[in-house]
mmCIF file of C-alpha atoms in Angstrom:
data_model
loop_
_atom_site.group_PDB
_atom_site.id
_atom_site.type_symbol
_atom_site.label_atom_id
_atom_site.label_comp_id
_atom_site.label_asym_id
_atom_site.label_seq_id
_atom_site.Cartn_x
_atom_site.Cartn_y
_atom_site.Cartn_z
ATOM 1 C CA UNK X 1 0.000 0.000 0.000
ATOM 2 C CA UNK X 2 1.358 3.383 -1.056
ATOM 3 C CA UNK X 3 0.212 6.259 1.146
ATOM 4 C CA UNK X 4 -0.149 9.824 -0.063
ATOM 5 C CA UNK X 5 -0.058 12.497 2.645
ATOM 6 C CA UNK X 6 0.226 15.446 0.278
ATOM 7 C CA UNK X 7 -1.443 18.467 1.843
ATOM 8 C CA UNK X 8 -1.332 17.004 5.344
ATOM 9 C CA UNK X 9 0.840 18.024 8.283
ATOM 10 C CA UNK X 10 2.264 15.475 10.714
ATOM 11 C CA UNK X 11 3.782 16.216 14.126
ATOM 12 C CA UNK X 12 6.372 13.657 15.259
ATOM 13 C CA UNK X 13 7.822 14.023 18.752
ATOM 14 C CA UNK X 14 11.272 12.566 19.225
ATOM 15 C CA UNK X 15 11.309 12.864 15.468
ATOM 16 C CA UNK X 16 14.992 13.309 14.661
ATOM 17 C CA UNK X 17 16.536 10.076 15.982
ATOM 18 C CA UNK X 18 15.863 6.344 15.878
ATOM 19 C CA UNK X 19 12.289 5.272 15.212
ATOM 20 C CA UNK X 20 11.116 8.887 15.226
ATOM 21 C CA UNK X 21 13.561 9.839 12.489
ATOM 22 C CA UNK X 22 12.390 6.915 10.356
ATOM 23 C CA UNK X 23 8.766 7.985 10.874
ATOM 24 C CA UNK X 24 9.514 11.611 10.003
ATOM 25 C CA UNK X 25 11.417 10.565 6.882
ATOM 26 C CA UNK X 26 8.591 8.261 5.795
ATOM 27 C CA UNK X 27 6.009 11.043 6.097
ATOM 28 C CA UNK X 28 8.240 13.396 4.120
ATOM 29 C CA UNK X 29 8.659 10.804 1.376
ATOM 30 C CA UNK X 30 4.863 10.390 1.313
ATOM 31 C CA UNK X 31 4.362 14.098 0.652
ATOM 32 C CA UNK X 32 3.497 15.397 4.128
ATOM 33 C CA UNK X 33 4.739 18.511 5.856
ATOM 34 C CA UNK X 34 6.541 17.291 8.994
ATOM 35 C CA UNK X 35 7.071 19.117 12.261
ATOM 36 C CA UNK X 36 9.633 16.987 14.099
ATOM 37 C CA UNK X 37 10.487 17.754 17.708
ATOM 38 C CA UNK X 38 13.525 16.994 19.827
ATOM 39 C CA UNK X 39 14.467 17.774 23.410
ATOM 40 C CA UNK X 40 18.213 18.416 23.499
ATOM 41 C CA UNK X 41 20.363 16.719 20.861
ATOM 42 C CA UNK X 42 21.150 19.557 18.451
ATOM 43 C CA UNK X 43 23.731 17.488 16.568
ATOM 44 C CA UNK X 44 21.212 14.760 15.766
ATOM 45 C CA UNK X 45 18.625 17.330 14.712
ATOM 46 C CA UNK X 46 21.096 19.014 12.384
ATOM 47 C CA UNK X 47 22.114 15.671 10.906
ATOM 48 C CA UNK X 48 18.471 14.808 10.258
ATOM 49 C CA UNK X 49 17.942 18.184 8.598
ATOM 50 C CA UNK X 50 20.943 17.643 6.333
ATOM 51 C CA UNK X 51 19.899 14.100 5.408
ATOM 52 C CA UNK X 52 16.477 15.387 4.396
ATOM 53 C CA UNK X 53 17.578 18.617 2.726
ATOM 54 C CA UNK X 54 15.551 17.774 -0.385
ATOM 55 C CA UNK X 55 12.413 18.205 1.737
ATOM 56 C CA UNK X 56 13.545 21.462 3.351
ATOM 57 C CA UNK X 57 10.375 23.304 2.313
ATOM 58 C CA UNK X 58 8.244 20.728 4.162
ATOM 59 C CA UNK X 59 10.388 20.101 7.252
ATOM 60 C CA UNK X 60 10.195 22.112 10.454
ATOM 61 C CA UNK X 61 12.317 21.138 13.474
ATOM 62 C CA UNK X 62 11.261 22.397 16.905
ATOM 63 C CA UNK X 63 13.015 21.968 20.231
ATOM 64 C CA UNK X 64 10.905 21.614 23.386
ATOM 65 C CA UNK X 65 10.267 19.290 26.330
ATOM 66 C CA UNK X 66 7.108 17.196 25.954
ATOM 67 C CA UNK X 67 6.984 16.782 29.750
ATOM 68 C CA UNK X 68 6.433 20.535 30.153
ATOM 69 C CA UNK X 69 2.758 21.468 29.822
ATOM 70 C CA UNK X 70 3.661 25.103 29.192
ATOM 71 C CA UNK X 71 6.181 24.284 26.460
ATOM 72 C CA UNK X 72 3.736 21.942 24.736
ATOM 73 C CA UNK X 73 0.979 24.554 24.839
ATOM 74 C CA UNK X 74 3.358 27.118 23.319
ATOM 75 C CA UNK X 75 4.361 24.616 20.622
ATOM 76 C CA UNK X 76 0.770 24.032 19.537
ATOM 77 C CA UNK X 77 0.123 27.775 19.340
ATOM 78 C CA UNK X 78 3.148 28.010 17.045
ATOM 79 C CA UNK X 79 1.833 25.175 14.855
ATOM 80 C CA UNK X 80 -1.543 26.865 14.487
ATOM 81 C CA UNK X 81 -0.052 30.254 13.671
ATOM 82 C CA UNK X 82 2.745 29.019 11.396
ATOM 83 C CA UNK X 83 1.152 26.052 9.646
ATOM 84 C CA UNK X 84 -2.576 26.518 10.137
ATOM 85 C CA UNK X 85 -3.024 23.248 11.980
ATOM 86 C CA UNK X 86 -2.194 19.594 11.426
ATOM 87 C CA UNK X 87 -3.821 16.232 10.770
ATOM 88 C CA UNK X 88 -1.505 13.694 12.397
ATOM 89 C CA UNK X 89 0.221 13.411 15.759
ATOM 90 C CA UNK X 90 2.825 10.724 16.366
ATOM 91 C CA UNK X 91 3.656 10.880 20.076
ATOM 92 C CA UNK X 92 6.982 9.079 19.989
ATOM 93 C CA UNK X 93 9.268 10.872 22.477
ATOM 94 C CA UNK X 94 10.496 8.541 25.207
ATOM 95 C CA UNK X 95 13.389 7.789 27.518
ATOM 96 C CA UNK X 96 14.765 4.883 29.562
ATOM 97 C CA UNK X 97 16.562 5.000 32.900
ATOM 98 C CA UNK X 98 16.851 1.362 33.922
ATOM 99 C CA UNK X 99 17.433 0.029 37.424
ATOM 100 C CA UNK X 100 15.966 -2.604 39.710
ATOM 101 C CA UNK X 101 13.228 -0.983 41.760
ATOM 102 C CA UNK X 102 14.962 -1.323 45.122
ATOM 103 C CA UNK X 103 17.941 0.656 43.821
ATOM 104 C CA UNK X 104 16.066 3.048 41.563
ATOM 105 C CA UNK X 105 16.518 6.757 42.190
ATOM 106 C CA UNK X 106 13.282 8.623 42.760
ATOM 107 C CA UNK X 107 14.375 11.110 40.090
ATOM 108 C CA UNK X 108 14.776 8.308 37.536
ATOM 109 C CA UNK X 109 11.236 7.064 38.219
ATOM 110 C CA UNK X 110 9.867 10.595 37.939
ATOM 111 C CA UNK X 111 11.800 11.507 34.788
ATOM 112 C CA UNK X 112 10.711 8.420 32.849
ATOM 113 C CA UNK X 113 7.055 8.760 33.840
ATOM 114 C CA UNK X 114 7.109 12.507 33.147
ATOM 115 C CA UNK X 115 8.464 12.160 29.612
ATOM 116 C CA UNK X 116 6.804 8.915 28.539
ATOM 117 C CA UNK X 117 3.377 9.215 30.141
ATOM 118 C CA UNK X 118 2.847 12.838 31.147
ATOM 119 C CA UNK X 119 4.403 13.886 27.846
ATOM 120 C CA UNK X 120 1.877 11.716 26.008
ATOM 121 C CA UNK X 121 -0.955 13.351 27.945
ATOM 122 C CA UNK X 122 0.346 16.832 27.152
ATOM 123 C CA UNK X 123 0.715 16.148 23.434
ATOM 124 C CA UNK X 124 -2.639 14.378 23.131
ATOM 125 C CA UNK X 125 -4.648 16.952 25.079
ATOM 126 C CA UNK X 126 -3.776 19.858 22.826
ATOM 127 C CA UNK X 127 -3.935 17.675 19.703
ATOM 128 C CA UNK X 128 -7.477 16.568 20.489
ATOM 129 C CA UNK X 129 -8.610 20.134 21.113
ATOM 130 C CA UNK X 130 -7.344 21.125 17.665
ATOM 131 C CA UNK X 131 -8.569 18.006 15.869
ATOM 132 C CA UNK X 132 -12.105 18.249 17.242
ATOM 133 C CA UNK X 133 -12.507 21.599 15.504
ATOM 134 C CA UNK X 134 -11.642 19.928 12.191
ATOM 135 C CA UNK X 135 -13.593 16.765 13.019
ATOM 136 C CA UNK X 136 -10.644 14.754 11.737
ATOM 137 C CA UNK X 137 -7.358 13.493 13.079
ATOM 138 C CA UNK X 138 -4.973 10.610 13.554
ATOM 139 C CA UNK X 139 -3.100 10.066 16.815
ATOM 140 C CA UNK X 140 -0.478 7.327 17.056
ATOM 141 C CA UNK X 141 1.413 6.700 20.290
ATOM 142 C CA UNK X 142 4.640 4.719 20.428
ATOM 143 C CA UNK X 143 4.388 2.287 23.307
ATOM 144 C CA UNK X 144 6.266 -0.971 24.014
ATOM 145 C CA UNK X 145 5.598 -4.666 24.663
ATOM 146 C CA UNK X 146 7.211 -3.991 28.048
ATOM 147 C CA UNK X 147 3.935 -2.339 29.017
ATOM 148 C CA UNK X 148 2.361 -5.807 28.878
ATOM 149 C CA UNK X 149 5.258 -8.067 29.845
ATOM 150 C CA UNK X 150 7.280 -6.019 32.298
ATOM 151 C CA UNK X 151 11.033 -6.524 32.387
ATOM 152 C CA UNK X 152 13.662 -6.753 35.079
ATOM 153 C CA UNK X 153 15.133 -3.328 35.758
ATOM 154 C CA UNK X 154 12.436 -1.476 33.822
ATOM 155 C CA UNK X 155 9.598 -0.927 36.296
ATOM 156 C CA UNK X 156 9.507 2.806 35.551
ATOM 157 C CA UNK X 157 9.571 2.269 31.787
ATOM 158 C CA UNK X 158 7.019 -0.563 31.903
ATOM 159 C CA UNK X 159 4.682 1.466 34.102
ATOM 160 C CA UNK X 160 4.817 4.431 31.749
ATOM 161 C CA UNK X 161 4.170 2.251 28.707
ATOM 162 C CA UNK X 162 1.305 0.403 30.383
ATOM 163 C CA UNK X 163 -0.200 3.784 31.216
ATOM 164 C CA UNK X 164 -0.073 4.751 27.557
ATOM 165 C CA UNK X 165 -2.136 1.697 26.640
ATOM 166 C CA UNK X 166 -4.870 2.705 29.066
ATOM 167 C CA UNK X 167 -4.808 6.294 27.850
ATOM 168 C CA UNK X 168 -5.244 5.201 24.241
ATOM 169 C CA UNK X 169 -8.173 2.891 24.949
ATOM 170 C CA UNK X 170 -9.992 5.620 26.877
ATOM 171 C CA UNK X 171 -9.177 8.502 24.542
ATOM 172 C CA UNK X 172 -10.198 6.506 21.471
ATOM 173 C CA UNK X 173 -13.713 6.168 22.914
ATOM 174 C CA UNK X 174 -13.906 9.841 23.845
ATOM 175 C CA UNK X 175 -13.182 11.160 20.353
ATOM 176 C CA UNK X 176 -14.535 8.411 18.092
ATOM 177 C CA UNK X 177 -17.576 10.415 16.976
ATOM 178 C CA UNK X 178 -15.375 13.352 15.947
ATOM 179 C CA UNK X 179 -13.556 11.536 13.145
ATOM 180 C CA UNK X 180 -10.408 11.078 15.257
ATOM 181 C CA UNK X 181 -8.686 7.738 15.677
ATOM 182 C CA UNK X 182 -6.224 6.956 18.457
ATOM 183 C CA UNK X 183 -3.928 3.947 18.275
ATOM 184 C CA UNK X 184 -0.640 2.565 19.547
ATOM 185 C CA UNK X 185 2.273 1.144 17.644
ATOM 186 C CA UNK X 186 4.299 -1.168 19.871
ATOM 187 C CA UNK X 187 7.853 -1.806 18.651
ATOM 188 C CA UNK X 188 9.852 -4.603 20.199
ATOM 189 C CA UNK X 189 13.639 -4.738 20.026
ATOM 190 C CA UNK X 190 14.487 -2.344 17.183
ATOM 191 C CA UNK X 191 18.049 -1.733 15.988
ATOM 192 C CA UNK X 192 18.416 1.899 17.038
ATOM 193 C CA UNK X 193 20.546 3.810 19.534
ATOM 194 C CA UNK X 194 17.682 3.489 22.040
ATOM 195 C CA UNK X 195 18.989 -0.001 22.868
ATOM 196 C CA UNK X 196 22.575 0.927 22.076
ATOM 197 C CA UNK X 197 23.552 0.661 25.738
ATOM 198 C CA UNK X 198 22.837 -3.072 25.716
ATOM 199 C CA UNK X 199 25.890 -5.269 25.337
ATOM 200 C CA UNK X 200 26.248 -7.384 22.220
ATOM 201 C CA UNK X 201 25.773 -10.455 24.406
ATOM 202 C CA UNK X 202 22.525 -9.038 25.802
ATOM 203 C CA UNK X 203 21.242 -8.184 22.337
ATOM 204 C CA UNK X 204 21.989 -11.702 21.139
ATOM 205 C CA UNK X 205 20.206 -13.129 24.166
ATOM 206 C CA UNK X 206 17.142 -11.007 23.469
ATOM 207 C CA UNK X 207 17.125 -12.118 19.836
ATOM 208 C CA UNK X 208 16.683 -15.709 20.956
ATOM 209 C CA UNK X 209 13.376 -14.643 22.544
ATOM 210 C CA UNK X 210 12.096 -13.203 19.256
ATOM 211 C CA UNK X 211 10.383 -15.771 16.995
ATOM 212 C CA UNK X 212 11.759 -14.033 13.881
ATOM 213 C CA UNK X 213 15.252 -14.249 15.458
ATOM 214 C CA UNK X 214 16.341 -10.737 14.556
ATOM 215 C CA UNK X 215 16.067 -7.156 15.670
ATOM 216 C CA UNK X 216 13.527 -5.019 13.875
ATOM 217 C CA UNK X 217 14.265 -2.046 11.623
ATOM 218 C CA UNK X 218 13.048 1.472 12.320
ATOM 219 C CA UNK X 219 11.651 1.612 8.780
ATOM 220 C CA UNK X 220 9.435 -1.387 9.560
ATOM 221 C CA UNK X 221 7.899 0.516 12.451
ATOM 222 C CA UNK X 222 7.474 3.630 10.300
ATOM 223 C CA UNK X 223 5.490 1.661 7.706
ATOM 224 C CA UNK X 224 3.008 0.645 10.402
ATOM 225 C CA UNK X 225 2.720 4.213 11.683
ATOM 226 C CA UNK X 226 1.913 5.491 8.194
ATOM 227 C CA UNK X 227 -0.859 2.924 7.852
ATOM 228 C CA UNK X 228 -2.444 3.947 11.159
ATOM 229 C CA UNK X 229 -2.135 7.608 10.132
ATOM 230 C CA UNK X 230 -3.760 7.055 6.754
ATOM 231 C CA UNK X 231 -7.363 7.688 5.759
ATOM 232 C CA UNK X 232 -7.561 3.998 4.857
ATOM 233 C CA UNK X 233 -7.228 3.117 8.568
ATOM 234 C CA UNK X 234 -10.466 4.939 9.404
ATOM 235 C CA UNK X 235 -12.027 1.906 11.153
ATOM 236 C CA UNK X 236 -9.027 1.183 13.372
ATOM 237 C CA UNK X 237 -9.074 2.909 16.751
ATOM 238 C CA UNK X 238 -8.210 2.002 20.332
ATOM 239 C CA UNK X 239 -5.886 -0.670 18.944
ATOM 240 C CA UNK X 240 -2.261 -1.627 19.514
ATOM 241 C CA UNK X 241 -0.251 -2.766 16.509
ATOM 242 C CA UNK X 242 2.631 -4.947 17.698
ATOM 243 C CA UNK X 243 5.811 -4.605 15.626
ATOM 244 C CA UNK X 244 7.891 -7.042 17.615
ATOM 245 C CA UNK X 245 8.744 -10.021 15.450
ATOM 246 C CA UNK X 246 6.290 -12.232 17.306
ATOM 247 C CA UNK X 247 7.589 -11.392 20.784
#
């Protein structure tokens, strides 16, 4: 299926690295205007801009913290004034700070929940307010199988991802009559820098748990996001699309 997003605007948080970069690039290739956000890594943002220079007239990079309600509100005001609105939100920004619970710093629990879950709330709240006026919209949230399974040393991450699943199921029901769909894409072990801190031995061990016996590609996740963001996916809402090789 070839998707055409010409004339549409997509917001992608965490959109200049890893899965987010692949999603942003896929939307650009499909004709969309993309507003990709990042929190701090200027070098990665600049690299993404250079790699996608051919789409310069349709690419807008914005730096802000999704965990800050005030910064998110300011961002959406900018989008409305600069671009006249948007059709798609991909809430992809996320962090990990792993530790067994008994040794976990309170700040590490708070930071992960603030970015992953509170950040999702912030982005979705203002998106829904804008989309309801248009009576159309697509919201896709990047969650994780860890929200269902749990994992040693990832109680903060798993809790935040499980919370996203509940948010999506509830929000999808709230906005269904307004032409807005809300879904999750749930990547498993994807070959990006997000799991770059895992040793090669650990990555090999995890691959043995995956029925397809390999790590996924960011582009494979992006293809699923584009489907959920398309007009053709109009009867899919409140769902979680697992992109985890059978995990």
